[in-house]
Short mmCIF file of C-alpha atoms in Angstrom, two decimals:
data_model
loop_
_atom_site.label_atom_id
_atom_site.label_comp_id
_atom_site.label_asym_id
_atom_site.label_seq_id
_atom_site.Cartn_x
_atom_site.Cartn_y
_atom_site.Cartn_z
CA UNK A 197 -35.52 3.85 61.69
CA UNK A 198 -36.86 2.68 58.38
CA UNK A 199 -40.53 2.17 57.69
CA UNK A 200 -41.69 -0.92 59.54
CA UNK A 201 -43.92 -3.37 57.72
CA UNK A 202 -45.84 -4.06 60.92
CA UNK A 203 -47.66 -0.76 60.36
CA UNK A 204 -49.13 -1.95 57.04
CA UNK A 205 -52.51 -3.13 58.44
CA UNK A 206 -52.83 0.20 60.28
CA UNK A 207 -51.90 2.24 57.21
CA UNK A 208 -54.41 0.36 55.08
CA UNK A 209 -57.16 1.87 57.20
CA UNK A 210 -55.50 5.29 57.25
CA UNK A 211 -55.13 5.50 53.49
CA UNK A 212 -58.79 4.76 52.90
CA UNK A 213 -59.95 7.12 55.62
CA UNK A 214 -57.70 9.93 54.44
CA UNK A 215 -59.33 10.11 51.03
CA UNK A 216 -62.22 12.13 52.39
CA UNK A 217 -59.86 14.57 54.08
CA UNK A 218 -57.60 14.77 51.05
CA UNK A 219 -60.53 15.56 48.78
CA UNK A 220 -61.20 18.76 50.73
CA UNK A 221 -57.72 19.99 49.99
CA UNK A 222 -57.93 19.82 46.22
CA UNK A 223 -59.19 23.40 45.79
CA UNK A 224 -58.29 26.51 47.75
CA UNK A 225 -61.17 28.39 49.28
CA UNK A 226 -62.09 31.87 48.09
CA UNK A 227 -60.48 34.70 49.97
CA UNK A 228 -61.93 34.86 53.46
CA UNK A 229 -63.76 31.52 53.17
CA UNK A 230 -61.84 30.00 56.07
CA UNK A 231 -62.87 31.00 59.55
CA UNK A 232 -61.34 34.11 61.11
CA UNK A 233 -58.27 33.67 63.28
CA UNK A 234 -59.91 34.11 66.64
CA UNK A 235 -60.43 33.04 69.23
CA UNK A 236 -57.73 30.43 69.58
CA UNK A 237 -57.14 28.11 72.52
CA UNK A 238 -53.75 27.07 73.85
CA UNK A 239 -53.77 23.27 73.69
CA UNK A 240 -50.19 22.42 74.66
CA UNK A 241 -46.95 24.15 75.62
CA UNK A 242 -43.61 22.36 75.20
CA UNK A 243 -40.05 23.13 76.30
CA UNK A 244 -40.89 25.30 79.27
CA UNK A 245 -43.52 27.98 79.79
CA UNK A 246 -42.31 30.74 77.50
CA UNK A 247 -45.49 31.21 75.48
CA UNK A 248 -47.12 34.61 75.92
CA UNK A 249 -50.44 36.26 75.06
CA UNK A 250 -50.21 40.03 75.01
CA UNK A 251 -46.90 39.82 76.83
CA UNK A 252 -48.25 37.71 79.70
CA UNK A 253 -47.32 34.10 80.29
CA UNK A 254 -50.06 31.84 78.93
CA UNK A 255 -51.34 28.52 80.24
CA UNK A 256 -53.04 25.55 78.62
CA UNK A 257 -56.76 26.14 77.84
CA UNK A 258 -56.28 29.90 77.86
CA UNK A 259 -57.86 31.75 74.94
CA UNK A 260 -56.49 34.55 72.77
CA UNK A 261 -58.88 36.80 70.87
CA UNK A 262 -58.65 39.22 67.96
CA UNK A 263 -56.48 41.35 67.82
CA UNK A 264 -54.25 39.85 70.49
CA UNK A 265 -50.65 38.78 69.87
CA UNK A 266 -49.03 35.43 70.67
CA UNK A 267 -45.29 35.08 71.11
CA UNK A 268 -42.82 32.33 72.03
CA UNK A 269 -39.23 32.38 73.23
CA UNK A 270 -37.67 29.01 74.08
CA UNK A 271 -41.03 27.23 74.08
CA UNK A 272 -43.22 25.70 71.37
CA UNK A 273 -47.01 25.64 71.44
CA UNK A 274 -50.12 24.14 69.88
CA UNK A 275 -53.13 26.35 69.23
CA UNK A 276 -56.68 25.36 68.33
CA UNK A 277 -58.76 27.63 66.08
CA UNK A 278 -62.54 27.88 66.25
CA UNK A 279 -62.62 26.57 62.65
CA UNK A 280 -61.25 23.23 63.85
CA UNK A 281 -57.81 23.92 62.40
CA UNK A 282 -54.71 23.51 64.54
CA UNK A 283 -51.47 25.50 64.47
CA UNK A 284 -48.10 24.72 65.98
CA UNK A 285 -45.91 27.71 66.63
CA UNK A 286 -42.15 27.17 66.81
CA UNK A 287 -39.62 28.79 69.14
CA UNK A 288 -38.90 32.52 68.83
CA UNK A 289 -42.01 33.22 66.79
CA UNK A 290 -44.70 35.89 66.97
CA UNK A 291 -48.17 36.13 65.44
CA UNK A 292 -51.21 38.35 65.70
CA UNK A 293 -54.85 37.33 65.35
CA UNK A 294 -56.92 39.11 62.72
CA UNK A 295 -60.51 39.17 61.55
CA UNK A 296 -59.86 37.09 58.41
CA UNK A 297 -56.43 35.54 58.99
CA UNK A 298 -53.61 35.36 61.47
CA UNK A 299 -50.51 37.45 60.78
CA UNK A 300 -47.16 35.70 61.19
CA UNK A 301 -44.76 38.51 62.00
CA UNK A 302 -41.65 36.40 62.53
CA UNK A 303 -40.69 32.78 63.06
CA UNK A 304 -42.31 29.56 61.90
CA UNK A 305 -45.76 28.00 62.16
CA UNK A 306 -47.43 24.81 60.94
CA UNK A 307 -51.15 24.91 60.12
CA UNK A 308 -53.37 21.87 59.64
CA UNK A 309 -56.93 22.55 58.56
CA UNK A 310 -59.06 25.35 57.09
CA UNK A 311 -57.29 28.43 58.40
CA UNK A 312 -56.01 31.31 56.31
CA UNK A 313 -52.67 32.86 57.16
CA UNK A 314 -50.98 36.15 56.27
CA UNK A 315 -47.63 37.82 56.22
CA UNK A 316 -47.22 41.56 55.86
CA UNK A 317 -46.98 41.15 52.08
CA UNK A 318 -49.07 38.07 51.23
CA UNK A 319 -52.24 36.20 52.09
CA UNK A 320 -52.72 32.42 52.04
CA UNK A 321 -56.20 31.11 51.24
CA UNK A 322 -56.59 27.44 52.04
CA UNK A 323 -59.03 24.62 52.64
CA UNK A 324 -57.99 21.65 54.72
CA UNK A 325 -54.32 22.05 53.93
CA UNK A 326 -51.15 21.17 55.84
CA UNK A 327 -48.68 24.00 55.28
CA UNK A 328 -45.70 25.66 56.96
CA UNK A 329 -45.07 29.43 57.00
CA UNK A 330 -41.77 31.01 57.90
CA UNK A 331 -40.84 34.71 58.08
CA UNK A 332 -37.37 36.02 58.82
CA UNK A 333 -36.29 39.33 60.36
CA UNK A 334 -35.93 40.94 56.92
CA UNK A 335 -39.55 40.16 56.00
CA UNK A 336 -38.75 37.41 53.52
CA UNK A 337 -41.16 34.49 53.75
CA UNK A 338 -41.27 30.85 52.79
CA UNK A 339 -44.42 28.80 52.23
CA UNK A 340 -44.10 25.00 52.15
CA UNK A 341 -47.27 23.12 51.20
CA UNK A 342 -46.90 19.66 52.72
CA UNK A 343 -50.30 18.53 51.45
CA UNK A 344 -53.23 20.21 49.68
CA UNK A 345 -53.23 23.54 47.82
CA UNK A 346 -52.58 27.13 48.90
CA UNK A 347 -53.53 30.27 46.97
CA UNK A 348 -51.01 33.09 47.42
CA UNK A 349 -52.13 36.68 46.95
CA UNK A 350 -49.66 39.55 47.17
CA UNK A 351 -50.72 42.39 49.48
CA UNK A 352 -49.89 46.05 49.81
CA UNK A 353 -51.01 47.82 52.98
CA UNK A 354 -53.17 44.80 53.76
CA UNK A 355 -55.07 44.88 50.45
CA UNK A 356 -54.62 42.62 47.38
CA UNK A 357 -52.49 44.07 44.58
CA UNK A 358 -54.80 44.15 41.58
CA UNK A 359 -51.98 43.90 39.04
CA UNK A 360 -50.71 40.62 40.54
CA UNK A 361 -52.79 37.50 40.01
CA UNK A 362 -53.00 34.89 42.78
CA UNK A 363 -50.55 32.00 42.52
CA UNK A 364 -51.36 28.40 43.36
CA UNK A 365 -48.78 26.49 45.37
CA UNK A 366 -49.54 22.79 45.27
CA UNK A 367 -48.65 19.87 47.50
CA UNK A 368 -44.93 19.20 47.49
CA UNK A 369 -44.02 22.76 46.48
CA UNK A 370 -42.23 25.55 48.32
CA UNK A 371 -42.50 29.25 47.51
CA UNK A 372 -39.97 31.94 48.42
CA UNK A 373 -41.40 35.48 48.66
CA UNK A 374 -39.53 38.74 48.97
CA UNK A 375 -40.64 41.41 51.49
CA UNK A 376 -42.95 42.91 48.84
CA UNK A 377 -44.79 39.62 48.32
CA UNK A 378 -43.23 38.91 44.93
CA UNK A 379 -42.37 35.27 44.36
CA UNK A 380 -38.62 34.89 44.15
CA UNK A 381 -38.56 31.12 43.63
CA UNK A 382 -40.84 28.10 43.43
CA UNK A 383 -39.21 24.73 44.06
CA UNK A 384 -40.14 21.12 44.79
CA UNK A 385 -39.95 19.69 48.28
CA UNK A 386 -37.65 16.69 48.48
CA UNK A 387 -37.99 13.44 50.34
CA UNK A 388 -35.44 14.70 52.86
CA UNK A 389 -37.56 17.84 53.42
CA UNK A 390 -40.54 15.75 54.50
CA UNK A 391 -38.38 13.64 56.77
CA UNK A 392 -36.93 16.79 58.31
CA UNK A 393 -40.34 18.37 58.89
CA UNK A 394 -42.03 15.24 60.27
CA UNK A 395 -39.23 14.56 62.76
CA UNK A 396 -38.61 18.22 63.59
CA UNK A 397 -39.92 20.68 66.20
CA UNK A 398 -43.29 21.22 64.50
CA UNK A 399 -44.19 17.54 64.96
CA UNK A 400 -42.01 16.01 67.69
CA UNK A 401 -43.38 15.87 71.22
CA UNK A 402 -46.94 17.03 70.55
CA UNK A 403 -49.59 14.78 72.04
CA UNK A 404 -52.70 15.92 70.19
CA UNK A 405 -53.00 14.89 66.55
CA UNK A 406 -53.24 17.36 63.70
CA UNK A 407 -56.76 17.21 62.20
CA UNK A 408 -55.45 16.62 58.67
CA UNK A 409 -52.61 14.31 59.64
CA UNK A 410 -54.18 11.26 57.89
CA UNK A 411 -54.32 13.18 54.60
CA UNK A 412 -50.69 14.19 55.03
CA UNK A 413 -49.58 10.61 55.71
CA UNK A 414 -51.57 9.35 52.73
CA UNK A 415 -49.91 11.90 50.43
CA UNK A 416 -46.41 11.23 51.76
CA UNK A 417 -46.65 7.46 51.42
CA UNK A 418 -48.12 7.77 47.94
CA UNK A 419 -45.43 10.19 46.81
CA UNK A 420 -42.45 8.72 48.66
CA UNK A 421 -43.12 5.03 49.39
CA UNK A 422 -41.10 3.80 52.34
CA UNK A 423 -40.42 7.27 53.75
CA UNK A 424 -39.59 7.22 57.48
CA UNK A 425 -42.65 8.27 59.48
CA UNK A 426 -42.29 8.48 63.27
CA UNK A 427 -44.48 5.81 64.93
CA UNK A 428 -46.02 8.47 67.19
CA UNK A 429 -47.56 10.17 64.14
CA UNK A 430 -49.04 6.90 62.90
CA UNK A 431 -50.55 6.26 66.32
CA UNK A 432 -52.01 9.77 66.50
CA UNK A 433 -53.59 9.43 63.07
CA UNK A 434 -55.16 6.10 63.97
CA UNK A 435 -56.51 7.51 67.25
CA UNK A 436 -58.49 10.30 65.62
CA UNK A 437 -62.17 9.81 66.35
CA UNK A 438 -63.03 10.66 62.77
CA UNK A 439 -61.22 7.57 61.51
CA UNK A 440 -62.79 4.13 61.50
CA UNK A 441 -60.88 1.46 63.31
CA UNK A 442 -58.69 -0.40 60.83
CA UNK A 443 -60.10 -3.80 60.13
CA UNK A 444 -58.01 -6.89 60.27
CA UNK A 445 -56.94 -7.93 56.79
CA UNK A 446 -59.14 -10.58 55.32
CA UNK A 447 -57.52 -13.93 54.98
CA UNK A 448 -57.85 -15.40 51.51
CA UNK A 449 -59.92 -18.58 51.42
CA UNK A 450 -57.95 -21.74 51.50
CA UNK A 451 -57.56 -23.28 48.12
CA UNK A 452 -58.77 -26.84 48.25
CA UNK A 453 -56.59 -29.18 46.34
CA UNK A 454 -58.58 -31.22 43.84
CA UNK A 455 -58.89 -34.76 45.02
CA UNK A 456 -57.66 -37.31 42.51
CA UNK A 457 -60.55 -39.20 41.03
CA UNK A 458 -60.54 -42.92 41.61
CA UNK A 459 -59.89 -44.86 38.46
CA UNK A 460 -62.88 -47.04 37.58
CA UNK A 461 -62.18 -50.66 38.26
CA UNK A 462 -63.03 -53.07 35.43
CA UNK A 463 -66.13 -55.03 36.20
CA UNK A 464 -65.52 -58.69 36.68
CA UNK A 465 -67.77 -60.92 34.64
CA UNK A 466 -69.70 -63.31 36.75
CA UNK A 467 -69.32 -66.91 35.73
CA UNK A 468 -72.59 -68.65 34.93
CA UNK A 469 -73.61 -71.22 37.50
CA UNK A 470 -72.19 -74.57 36.62
CA UNK A 471 -74.61 -77.46 36.07
CA UNK A 472 -73.45 -80.65 37.72
CA UNK A 473 -72.42 -83.43 35.34
CA UNK A 474 -75.21 -85.90 34.81
CA UNK A 475 -72.96 -88.68 35.96
CA UNK A 476 -72.45 -86.96 39.23
CA UNK A 477 -76.09 -86.75 39.98
CA UNK A 478 -77.20 -89.22 42.50
CA UNK A 479 -79.54 -91.77 41.23
#
């Protein structure tokens, strides 16, 4: 379904409201500036009940603490961090909570908000960013920054490698890292990539809005005008308490047509009163 023009009044409010959120994502935070990864609260479980904390089936509102592990099989889940950030973990994924970041061991996760993430060979320092992490069985990772900025730092045994400077990955970019944390490729996300993400398993079916969803929508519409955005995402963004209610568009004042001026009528000269003829006067 193509972008529907009936959403324009709604998006007008979203675009203005998202500027404050988008401003937070312009600079990455220093290492460790984002809140630690625990505790997290299970906010939603989709596609069954196969979300586990420390190997035990989890339920909504249950908390996981550092250094506990979270794993999914056929299910997907939404997790809320104490920092206010939200993560959505895809099927067949596993992560572990740490003191300064969460460690994605395998699978895929979407993060919205100020929450640092790690792989075994890299650390992501963020502030108010929407990004996707993916790690395969071989340890290769992919970082897609949907909106905002991420600072990538290569790690060795959990510590930064001094000889390798951090790399900034900006909105609309995707980094491929080898198992040692060395960047193998940096490419641009395409319009089709955004459509695939925003209609895929990290967005579809979730009821609670991502905290930085308005900033993401603002960036997407500015970068790719007319891109297909699922109506459910627009409704979630508008329902966030942090957003003002979109105002009805002001109607332009009616232009009054100038009234034609009446043409002045020539004044008629009054005839002087006639004096009766002397012969007509009665004697």
